[in-house]
CSV table of C-alpha atoms in Angstrom, one decimal:
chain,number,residue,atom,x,y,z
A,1,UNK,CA,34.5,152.7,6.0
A,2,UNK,CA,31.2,150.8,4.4
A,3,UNK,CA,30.3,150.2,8.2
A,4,UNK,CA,30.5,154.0,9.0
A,5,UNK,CA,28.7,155.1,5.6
A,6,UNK,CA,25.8,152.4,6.3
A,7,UNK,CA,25.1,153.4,9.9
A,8,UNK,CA,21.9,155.0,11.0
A,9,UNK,CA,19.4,155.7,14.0
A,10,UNK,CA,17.4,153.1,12.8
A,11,UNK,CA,20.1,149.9,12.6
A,12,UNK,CA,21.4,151.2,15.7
A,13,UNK,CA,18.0,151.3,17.6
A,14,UNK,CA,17.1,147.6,16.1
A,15,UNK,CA,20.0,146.2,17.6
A,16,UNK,CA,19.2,147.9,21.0
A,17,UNK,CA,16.0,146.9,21.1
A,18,UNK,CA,16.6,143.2,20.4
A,19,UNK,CA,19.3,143.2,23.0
A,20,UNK,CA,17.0,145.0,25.5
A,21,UNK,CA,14.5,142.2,25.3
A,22,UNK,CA,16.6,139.3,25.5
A,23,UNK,CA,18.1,140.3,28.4
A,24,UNK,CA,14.8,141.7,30.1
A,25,UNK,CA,13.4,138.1,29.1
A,26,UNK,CA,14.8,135.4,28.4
A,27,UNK,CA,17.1,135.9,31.2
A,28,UNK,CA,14.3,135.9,33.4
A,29,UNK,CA,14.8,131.9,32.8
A,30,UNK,CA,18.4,132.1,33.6
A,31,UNK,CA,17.7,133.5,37.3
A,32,UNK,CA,15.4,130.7,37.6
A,33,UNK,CA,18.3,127.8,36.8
A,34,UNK,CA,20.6,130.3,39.0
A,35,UNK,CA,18.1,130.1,41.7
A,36,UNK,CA,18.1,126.5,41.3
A,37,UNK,CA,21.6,125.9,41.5
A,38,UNK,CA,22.2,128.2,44.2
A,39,UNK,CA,25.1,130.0,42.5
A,40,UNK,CA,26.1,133.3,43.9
A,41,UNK,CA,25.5,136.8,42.5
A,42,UNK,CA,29.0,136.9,41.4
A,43,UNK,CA,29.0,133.3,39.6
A,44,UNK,CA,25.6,134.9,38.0
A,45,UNK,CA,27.4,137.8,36.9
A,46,UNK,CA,29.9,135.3,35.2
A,47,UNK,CA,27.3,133.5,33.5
A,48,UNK,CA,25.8,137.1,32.3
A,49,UNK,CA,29.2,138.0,30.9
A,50,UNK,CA,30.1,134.6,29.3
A,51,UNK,CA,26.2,134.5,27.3
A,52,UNK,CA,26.6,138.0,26.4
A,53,UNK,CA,30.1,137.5,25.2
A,54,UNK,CA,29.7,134.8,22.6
A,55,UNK,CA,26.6,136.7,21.7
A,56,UNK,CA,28.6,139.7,20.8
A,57,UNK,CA,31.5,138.0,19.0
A,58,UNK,CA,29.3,135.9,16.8
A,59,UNK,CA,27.0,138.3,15.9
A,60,UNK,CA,29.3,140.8,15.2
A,61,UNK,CA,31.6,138.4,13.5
A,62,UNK,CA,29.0,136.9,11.2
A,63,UNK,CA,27.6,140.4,10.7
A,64,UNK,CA,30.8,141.3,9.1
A,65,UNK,CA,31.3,138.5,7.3
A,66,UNK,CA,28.4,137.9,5.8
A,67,UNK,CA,27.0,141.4,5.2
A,68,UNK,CA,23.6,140.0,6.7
A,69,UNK,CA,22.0,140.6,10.2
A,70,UNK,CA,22.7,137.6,12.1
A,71,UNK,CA,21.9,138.3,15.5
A,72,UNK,CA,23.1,135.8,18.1
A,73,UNK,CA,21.8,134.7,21.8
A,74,UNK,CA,21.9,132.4,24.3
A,75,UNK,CA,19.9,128.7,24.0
A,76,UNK,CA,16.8,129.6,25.7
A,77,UNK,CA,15.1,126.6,25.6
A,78,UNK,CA,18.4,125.0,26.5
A,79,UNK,CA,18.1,127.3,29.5
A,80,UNK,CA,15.1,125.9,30.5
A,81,UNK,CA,16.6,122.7,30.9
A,82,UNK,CA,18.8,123.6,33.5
A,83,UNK,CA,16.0,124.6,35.8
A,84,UNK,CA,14.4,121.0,36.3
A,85,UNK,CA,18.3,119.8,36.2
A,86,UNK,CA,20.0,121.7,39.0
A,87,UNK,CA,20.5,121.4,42.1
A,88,UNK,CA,21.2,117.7,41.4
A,89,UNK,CA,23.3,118.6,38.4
A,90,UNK,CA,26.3,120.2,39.4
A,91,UNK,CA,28.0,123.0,37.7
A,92,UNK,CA,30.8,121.4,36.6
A,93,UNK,CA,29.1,118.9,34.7
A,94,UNK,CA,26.6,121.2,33.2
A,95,UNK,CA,29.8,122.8,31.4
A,96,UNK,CA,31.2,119.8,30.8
A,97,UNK,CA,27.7,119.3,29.0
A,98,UNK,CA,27.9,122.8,27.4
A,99,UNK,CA,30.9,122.0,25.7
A,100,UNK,CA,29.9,118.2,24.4
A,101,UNK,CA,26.2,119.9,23.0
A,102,UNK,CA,28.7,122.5,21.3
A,103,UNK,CA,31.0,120.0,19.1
A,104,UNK,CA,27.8,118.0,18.3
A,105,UNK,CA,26.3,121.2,16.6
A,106,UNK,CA,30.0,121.9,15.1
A,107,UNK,CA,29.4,118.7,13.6
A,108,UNK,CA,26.0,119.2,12.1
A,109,UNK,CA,27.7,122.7,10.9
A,110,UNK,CA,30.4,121.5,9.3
A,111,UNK,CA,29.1,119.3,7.5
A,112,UNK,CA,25.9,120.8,6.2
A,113,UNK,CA,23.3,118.7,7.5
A,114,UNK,CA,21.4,121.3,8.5
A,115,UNK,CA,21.1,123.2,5.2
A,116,UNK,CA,19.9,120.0,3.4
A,117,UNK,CA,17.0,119.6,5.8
A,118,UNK,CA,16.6,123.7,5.8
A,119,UNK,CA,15.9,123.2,2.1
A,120,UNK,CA,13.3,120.2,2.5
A,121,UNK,CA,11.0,122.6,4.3
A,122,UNK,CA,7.9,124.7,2.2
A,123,UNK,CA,8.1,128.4,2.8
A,124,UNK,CA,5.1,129.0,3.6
A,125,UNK,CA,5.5,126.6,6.1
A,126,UNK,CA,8.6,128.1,7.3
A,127,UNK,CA,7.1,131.5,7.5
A,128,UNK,CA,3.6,129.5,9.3
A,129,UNK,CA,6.2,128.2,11.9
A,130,UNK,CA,7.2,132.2,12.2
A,131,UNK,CA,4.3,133.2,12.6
A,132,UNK,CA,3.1,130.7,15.9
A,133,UNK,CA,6.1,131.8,17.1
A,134,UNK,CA,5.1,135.6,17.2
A,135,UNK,CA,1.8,135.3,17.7
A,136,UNK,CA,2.4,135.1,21.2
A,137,UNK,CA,4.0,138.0,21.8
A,138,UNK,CA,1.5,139.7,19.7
A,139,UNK,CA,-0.8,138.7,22.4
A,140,UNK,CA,0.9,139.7,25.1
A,141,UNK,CA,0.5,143.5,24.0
A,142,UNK,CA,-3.4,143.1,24.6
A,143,UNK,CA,-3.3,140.7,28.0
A,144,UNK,CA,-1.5,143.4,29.4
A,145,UNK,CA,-4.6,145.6,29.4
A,146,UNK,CA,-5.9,143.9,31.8
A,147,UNK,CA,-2.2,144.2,34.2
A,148,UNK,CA,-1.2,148.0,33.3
A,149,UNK,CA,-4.2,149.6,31.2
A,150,UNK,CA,-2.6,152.9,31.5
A,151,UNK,CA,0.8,151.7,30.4
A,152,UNK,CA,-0.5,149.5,27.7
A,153,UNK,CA,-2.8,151.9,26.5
A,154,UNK,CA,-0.4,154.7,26.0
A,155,UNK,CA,2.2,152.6,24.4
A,156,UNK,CA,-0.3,151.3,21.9
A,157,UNK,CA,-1.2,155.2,21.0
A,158,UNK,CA,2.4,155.7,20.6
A,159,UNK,CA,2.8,152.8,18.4
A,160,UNK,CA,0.1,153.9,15.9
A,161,UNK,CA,1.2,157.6,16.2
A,162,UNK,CA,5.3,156.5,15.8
A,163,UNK,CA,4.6,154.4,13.4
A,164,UNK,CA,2.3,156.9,11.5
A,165,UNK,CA,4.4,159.4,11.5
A,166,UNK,CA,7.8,158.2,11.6
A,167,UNK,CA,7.4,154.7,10.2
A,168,UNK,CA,11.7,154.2,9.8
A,169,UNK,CA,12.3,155.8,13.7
A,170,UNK,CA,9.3,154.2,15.5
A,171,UNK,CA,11.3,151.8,17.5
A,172,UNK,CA,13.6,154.8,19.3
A,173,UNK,CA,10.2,156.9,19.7
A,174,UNK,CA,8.1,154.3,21.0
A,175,UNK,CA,11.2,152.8,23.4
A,176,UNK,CA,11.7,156.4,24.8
A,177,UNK,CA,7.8,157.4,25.0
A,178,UNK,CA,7.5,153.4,26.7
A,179,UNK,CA,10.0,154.3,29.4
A,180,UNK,CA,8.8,157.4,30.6
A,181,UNK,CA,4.9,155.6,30.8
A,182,UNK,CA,6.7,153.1,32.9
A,183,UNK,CA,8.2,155.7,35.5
A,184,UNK,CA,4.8,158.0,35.3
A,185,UNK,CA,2.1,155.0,35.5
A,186,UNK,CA,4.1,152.0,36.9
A,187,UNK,CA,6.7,153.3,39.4
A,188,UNK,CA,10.1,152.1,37.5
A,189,UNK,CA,13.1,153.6,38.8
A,190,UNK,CA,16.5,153.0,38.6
A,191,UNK,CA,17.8,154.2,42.0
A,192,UNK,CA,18.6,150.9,43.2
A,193,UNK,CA,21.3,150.4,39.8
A,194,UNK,CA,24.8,151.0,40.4
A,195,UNK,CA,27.8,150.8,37.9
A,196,UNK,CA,29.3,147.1,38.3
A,197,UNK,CA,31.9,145.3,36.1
A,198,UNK,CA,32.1,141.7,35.2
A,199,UNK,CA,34.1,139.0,37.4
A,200,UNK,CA,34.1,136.0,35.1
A,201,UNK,CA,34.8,133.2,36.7
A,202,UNK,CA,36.6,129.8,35.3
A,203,UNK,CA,34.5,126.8,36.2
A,204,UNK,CA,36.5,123.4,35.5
A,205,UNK,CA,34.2,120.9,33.3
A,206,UNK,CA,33.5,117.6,34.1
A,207,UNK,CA,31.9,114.9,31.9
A,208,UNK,CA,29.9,112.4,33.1
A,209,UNK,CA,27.1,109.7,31.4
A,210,UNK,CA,24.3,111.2,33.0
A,211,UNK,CA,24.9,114.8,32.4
A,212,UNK,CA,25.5,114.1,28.7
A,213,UNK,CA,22.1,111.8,28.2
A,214,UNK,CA,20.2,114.6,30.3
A,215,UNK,CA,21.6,117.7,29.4
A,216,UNK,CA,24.2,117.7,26.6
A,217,UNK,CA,22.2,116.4,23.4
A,218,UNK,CA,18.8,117.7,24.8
A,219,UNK,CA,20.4,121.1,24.8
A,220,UNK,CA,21.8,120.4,21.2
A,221,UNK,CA,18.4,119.1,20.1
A,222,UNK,CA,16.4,122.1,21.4
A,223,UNK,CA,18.9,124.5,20.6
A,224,UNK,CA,18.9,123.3,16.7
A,225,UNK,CA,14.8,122.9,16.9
A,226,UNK,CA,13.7,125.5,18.5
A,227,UNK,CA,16.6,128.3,17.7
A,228,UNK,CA,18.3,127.8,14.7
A,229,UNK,CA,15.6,126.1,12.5
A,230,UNK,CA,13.5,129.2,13.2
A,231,UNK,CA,16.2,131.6,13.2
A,232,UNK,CA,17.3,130.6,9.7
A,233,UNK,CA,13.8,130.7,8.4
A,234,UNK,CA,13.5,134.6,9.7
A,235,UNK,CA,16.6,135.3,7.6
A,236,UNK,CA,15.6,132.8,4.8
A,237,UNK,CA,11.7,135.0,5.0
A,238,UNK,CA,13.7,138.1,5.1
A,239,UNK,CA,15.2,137.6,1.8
A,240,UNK,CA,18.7,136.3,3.1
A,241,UNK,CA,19.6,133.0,1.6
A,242,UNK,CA,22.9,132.8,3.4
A,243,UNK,CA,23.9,128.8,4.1
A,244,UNK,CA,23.5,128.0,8.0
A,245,UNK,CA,27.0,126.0,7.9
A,246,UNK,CA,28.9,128.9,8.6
A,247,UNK,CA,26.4,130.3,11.2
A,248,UNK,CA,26.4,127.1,12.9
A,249,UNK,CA,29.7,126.3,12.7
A,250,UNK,CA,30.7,130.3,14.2
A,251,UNK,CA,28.1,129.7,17.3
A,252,UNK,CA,29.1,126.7,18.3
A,253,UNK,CA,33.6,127.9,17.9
A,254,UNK,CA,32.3,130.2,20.0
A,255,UNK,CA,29.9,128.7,22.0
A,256,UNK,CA,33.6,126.2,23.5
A,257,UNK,CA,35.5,128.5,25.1
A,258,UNK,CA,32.4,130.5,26.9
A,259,UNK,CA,31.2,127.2,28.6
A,260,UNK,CA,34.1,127.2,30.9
A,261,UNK,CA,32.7,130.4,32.3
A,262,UNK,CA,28.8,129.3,32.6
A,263,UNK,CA,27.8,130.5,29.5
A,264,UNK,CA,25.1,128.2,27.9
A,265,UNK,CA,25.2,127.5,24.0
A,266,UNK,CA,24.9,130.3,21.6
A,267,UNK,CA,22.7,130.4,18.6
A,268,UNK,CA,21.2,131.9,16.2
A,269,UNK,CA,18.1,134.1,18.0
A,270,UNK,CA,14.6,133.7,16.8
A,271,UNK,CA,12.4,136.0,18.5
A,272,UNK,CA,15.0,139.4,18.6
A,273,UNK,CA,16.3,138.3,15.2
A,274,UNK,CA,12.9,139.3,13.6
A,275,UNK,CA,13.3,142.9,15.0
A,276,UNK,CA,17.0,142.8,13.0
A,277,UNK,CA,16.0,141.5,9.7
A,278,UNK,CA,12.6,143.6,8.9
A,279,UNK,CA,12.2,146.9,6.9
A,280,UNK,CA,11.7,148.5,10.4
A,281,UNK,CA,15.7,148.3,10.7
A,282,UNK,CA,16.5,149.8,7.5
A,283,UNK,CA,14.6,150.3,4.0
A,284,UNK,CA,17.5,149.0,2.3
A,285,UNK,CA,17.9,144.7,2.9
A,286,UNK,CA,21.9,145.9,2.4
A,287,UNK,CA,22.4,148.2,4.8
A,288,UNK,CA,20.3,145.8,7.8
A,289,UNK,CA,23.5,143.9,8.2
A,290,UNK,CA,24.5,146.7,10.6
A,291,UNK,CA,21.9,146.2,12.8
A,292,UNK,CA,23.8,142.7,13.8
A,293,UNK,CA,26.7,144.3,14.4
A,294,UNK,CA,24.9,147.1,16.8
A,295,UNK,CA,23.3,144.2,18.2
A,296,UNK,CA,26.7,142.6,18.9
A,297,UNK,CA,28.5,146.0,20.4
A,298,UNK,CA,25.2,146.5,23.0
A,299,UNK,CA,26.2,142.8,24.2
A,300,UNK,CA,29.9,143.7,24.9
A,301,UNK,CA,28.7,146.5,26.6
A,302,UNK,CA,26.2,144.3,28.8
A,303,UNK,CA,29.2,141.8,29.2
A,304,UNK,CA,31.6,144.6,30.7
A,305,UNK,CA,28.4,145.8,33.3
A,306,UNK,CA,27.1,142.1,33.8
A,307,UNK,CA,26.6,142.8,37.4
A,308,UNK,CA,24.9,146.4,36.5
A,309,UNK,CA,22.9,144.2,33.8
A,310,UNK,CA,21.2,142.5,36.4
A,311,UNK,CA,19.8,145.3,38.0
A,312,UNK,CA,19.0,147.3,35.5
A,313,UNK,CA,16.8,145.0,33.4
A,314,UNK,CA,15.3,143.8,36.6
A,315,UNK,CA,14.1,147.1,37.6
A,316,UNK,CA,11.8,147.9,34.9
A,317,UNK,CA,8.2,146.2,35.0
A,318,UNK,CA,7.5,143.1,33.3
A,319,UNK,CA,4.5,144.7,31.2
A,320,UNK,CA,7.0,147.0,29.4
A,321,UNK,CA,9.0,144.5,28.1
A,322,UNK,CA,5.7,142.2,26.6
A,323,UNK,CA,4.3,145.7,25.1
A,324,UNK,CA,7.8,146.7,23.5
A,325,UNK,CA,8.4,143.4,22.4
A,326,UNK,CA,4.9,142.4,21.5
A,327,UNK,CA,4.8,146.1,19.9
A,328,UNK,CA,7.8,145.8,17.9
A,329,UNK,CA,7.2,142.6,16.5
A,330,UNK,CA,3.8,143.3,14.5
A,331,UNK,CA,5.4,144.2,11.1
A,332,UNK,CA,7.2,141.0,11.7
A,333,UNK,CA,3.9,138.9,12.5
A,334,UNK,CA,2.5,140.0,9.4
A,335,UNK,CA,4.8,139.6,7.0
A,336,UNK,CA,5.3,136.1,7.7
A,337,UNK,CA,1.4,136.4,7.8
A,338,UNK,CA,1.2,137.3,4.6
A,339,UNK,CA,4.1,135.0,3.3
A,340,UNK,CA,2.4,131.6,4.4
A,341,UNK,CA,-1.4,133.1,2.4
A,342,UNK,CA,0.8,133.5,-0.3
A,343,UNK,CA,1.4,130.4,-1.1
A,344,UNK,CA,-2.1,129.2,-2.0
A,345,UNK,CA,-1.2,125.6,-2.6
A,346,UNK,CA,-0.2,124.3,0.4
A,347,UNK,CA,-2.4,127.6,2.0
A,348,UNK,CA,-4.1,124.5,4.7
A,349,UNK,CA,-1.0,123.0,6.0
A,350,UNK,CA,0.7,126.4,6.8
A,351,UNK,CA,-2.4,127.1,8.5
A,352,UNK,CA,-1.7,123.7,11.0
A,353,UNK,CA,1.4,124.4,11.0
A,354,UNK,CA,1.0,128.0,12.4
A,355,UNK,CA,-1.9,126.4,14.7
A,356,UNK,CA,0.6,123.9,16.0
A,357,UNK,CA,3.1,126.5,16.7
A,358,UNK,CA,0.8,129.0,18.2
A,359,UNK,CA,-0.3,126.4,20.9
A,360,UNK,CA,2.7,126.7,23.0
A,361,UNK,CA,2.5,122.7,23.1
A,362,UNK,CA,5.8,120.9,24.4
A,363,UNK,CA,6.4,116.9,23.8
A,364,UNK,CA,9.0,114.5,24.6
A,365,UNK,CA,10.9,117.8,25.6
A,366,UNK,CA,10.9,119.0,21.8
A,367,UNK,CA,9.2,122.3,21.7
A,368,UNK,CA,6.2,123.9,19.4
A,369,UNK,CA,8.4,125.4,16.9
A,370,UNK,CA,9.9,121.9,15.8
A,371,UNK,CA,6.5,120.1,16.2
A,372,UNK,CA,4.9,122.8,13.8
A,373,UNK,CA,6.8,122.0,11.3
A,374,UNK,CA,7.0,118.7,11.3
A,375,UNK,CA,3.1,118.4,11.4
A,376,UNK,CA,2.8,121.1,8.7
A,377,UNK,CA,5.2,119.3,6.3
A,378,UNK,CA,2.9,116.0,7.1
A,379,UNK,CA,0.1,117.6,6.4
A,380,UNK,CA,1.9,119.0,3.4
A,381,UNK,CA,3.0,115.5,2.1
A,382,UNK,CA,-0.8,113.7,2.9
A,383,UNK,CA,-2.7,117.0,1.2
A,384,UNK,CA,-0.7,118.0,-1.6
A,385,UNK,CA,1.7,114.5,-2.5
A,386,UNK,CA,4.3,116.9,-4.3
A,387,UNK,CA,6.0,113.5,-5.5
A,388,UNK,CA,3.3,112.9,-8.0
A,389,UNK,CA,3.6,116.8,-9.3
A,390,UNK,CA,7.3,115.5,-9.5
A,391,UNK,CA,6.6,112.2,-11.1
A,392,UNK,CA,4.0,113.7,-13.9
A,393,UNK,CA,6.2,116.7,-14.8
A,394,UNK,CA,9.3,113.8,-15.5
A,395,UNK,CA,6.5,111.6,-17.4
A,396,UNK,CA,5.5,115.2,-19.6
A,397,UNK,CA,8.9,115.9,-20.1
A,398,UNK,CA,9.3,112.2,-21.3
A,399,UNK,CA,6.1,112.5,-23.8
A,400,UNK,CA,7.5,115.8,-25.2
A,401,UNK,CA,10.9,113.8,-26.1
């Protein structure tokens, strides 16, 4: 009954969104490690269906449980991976890897690791990182002026316009006005889509040394630096200060039984989560929870048409998804913006941080996201030696005794 009084257009359209770009993204990397495997369109279906599955059930789940919009998705760093792995990875050990990345993040979960370093890490930092994570996308609305002017140019009028004059709804307005740009100035159709329902299929794992030192902690390092360590500081920025052991710990139960099927490990999402957790979803930080459940409910309905998933997302251009996303992500860019200036102390170190992050840079297989941080916190510690603030206010309080 709460569910049904706190529903609205706006939750509802958040979680859309979110689940419209991941799939018309971020799956663009799982084609690539399909195309590299040289799986067939129905074992890609399967793979669709198993990532959108324990999407759905977490999310919605966690949602529930935790009256907080936690939106789930596949690793899709981890993802990466697979595409320099395969062909000479086979299938079966990638699950087999799937499933041994999965207990080691159970692990971490369970027993709170990951808070305690969650805690160690300035805001303003953590809302820097957020920012060099956006920023791209942020971009991307203006670089594709130079792809689809037309496209781009009418979207960004209907951005300002939406967002003028219907600041709670602009995500449905400016989705519906985007789509008919596409079809008028970029062609998009969806003739070629055609209703088809998931074939999972039941792949049998197989564990082997190499796989595991390859592809197994790799995918649990990436997927904790560069998913969940950002994901949590969206929620954490957003005003949620729900512990990650629970969130963890949900993913990766889930994340077990969806490997057997090609689905890759889930997590918390970083980049759609933003859209979930802003004022844009719903004025009221208590009602936004819903929004992770709508999310949730779009990916069970992707799961049942995985096959009709891949064509549709497919068939719309490129440049609509980088303005919609880019577009829909601006409040998002500045609040975390605004939230690493605000803290004025450390107001240099956010700023290398956000640089780091920004770059795109990728070392030793660890990505930008985690190397922000820790470069930021560095900084933090060389600029700003918070141990003597520590140490002076202990010898204060001792003087005042």
């Amino acid at each position: 009954m709460s569910l049904y009084k706190d529903l609205s257009l706006s939750t509802l359209t958040a979680g859309f969104v979110a689940v419209l770009i991941s799939y018309a993204g971020p799956l663009a990397i799982f084609f690539q490690a399909a195309q590299s495997a040289e799986i067939s369109a129905a074992m890609m279906s399967s793979w669709v269906w198993a990532i959108s599955i324990g999407a759905a059930v977490s999310g919605i789940g966690l949602s529930l449980w935790l009256k907080v919009p936690v939106v789930t998705a596949w690793s899709a760093p981890g993802t990466a991976l697979l595409v320099s792995l395969f062909p000479g990875l086979s299938l079966n050990e990638a699950v087999g890897a799937y499933i041994t990345a999965a207990a080691i993040i159970l692990v971490i979960g369970v027993t709170g690791t990951f808070d305690r370093i969650i805690r160690l890490i300035p805001p303003g930092i953590a809302a820097a990182m957020m920012a060099g994570i956006l920023f791209q996308f942020g971009v991307g609305v203006f670089t594709s002026l130079e792809q689809a002017p037309a496209l781009a140019v009418g979207m960004l009028a209907a951005y300002l316009g939406f967002k003028r004059l219907s600041p709670r709804y602009f995500l449905v307005l400016l989705l519906m006005a985007g789509i008919a740009l596409a079809v008028l100035f970029e062609g998009a159709s969806l003739q070629g889509v055609s209703w088809q329902l998931a074939e999972p299929q039941l792949i049998r794992p197989e564990w082997t040394l190499a796989a595991t030192l390859s592809l197994a902690i790799p995918l649990a390092l990436v997927s904790l630096t560069g998913q969940f360590l950002p994901g949590m500081a969206i929620l954490r920025g957003a005003g949620y200060r729900t512990s990650a052991r629970p969130i963890l710990t949900v993913a990766s139960l889930v994340s077990l039984p969806m490997a057997l099927f090609g689905g890759i490990t889930t997590v918390v999402a970083a980049i759609t989560a933003a859209l979930c957790t802003g004022k844009e979803a719903h004025p009221d930080p208590d009602k936004r929870y819903v929004a992770g459940v709508a999310n949730g409910v779009f990916y069970l309905l992707g799961a049942l048409f995985s096959g009709s998933i891949v064509l549709l997302f497919t068939s719309l251009p490129g440049t609509f998804v980088a303005l919609l996303a880019g577009l829909a992500l601006i409040g998002a860019i500045a609040t975390n913006i605004s939230k690493a200036a605000a803290d004025s102390d450390h107001l240099e170190a956010s700023i290398i941080t956000f640089l780091a992050t920004a770059s795109g840079m990728s070392l030793w297989g660890l990505g930008s996201a985690f190397w922000g941080v820790v470069i930021g916190c560095i900084a933090y510690l060389v600029l700003h030696r918070p141990w003597r603030r520590s140490v002076d206010q202990r010898n204060q309080v001792m003087q005042r005794r």
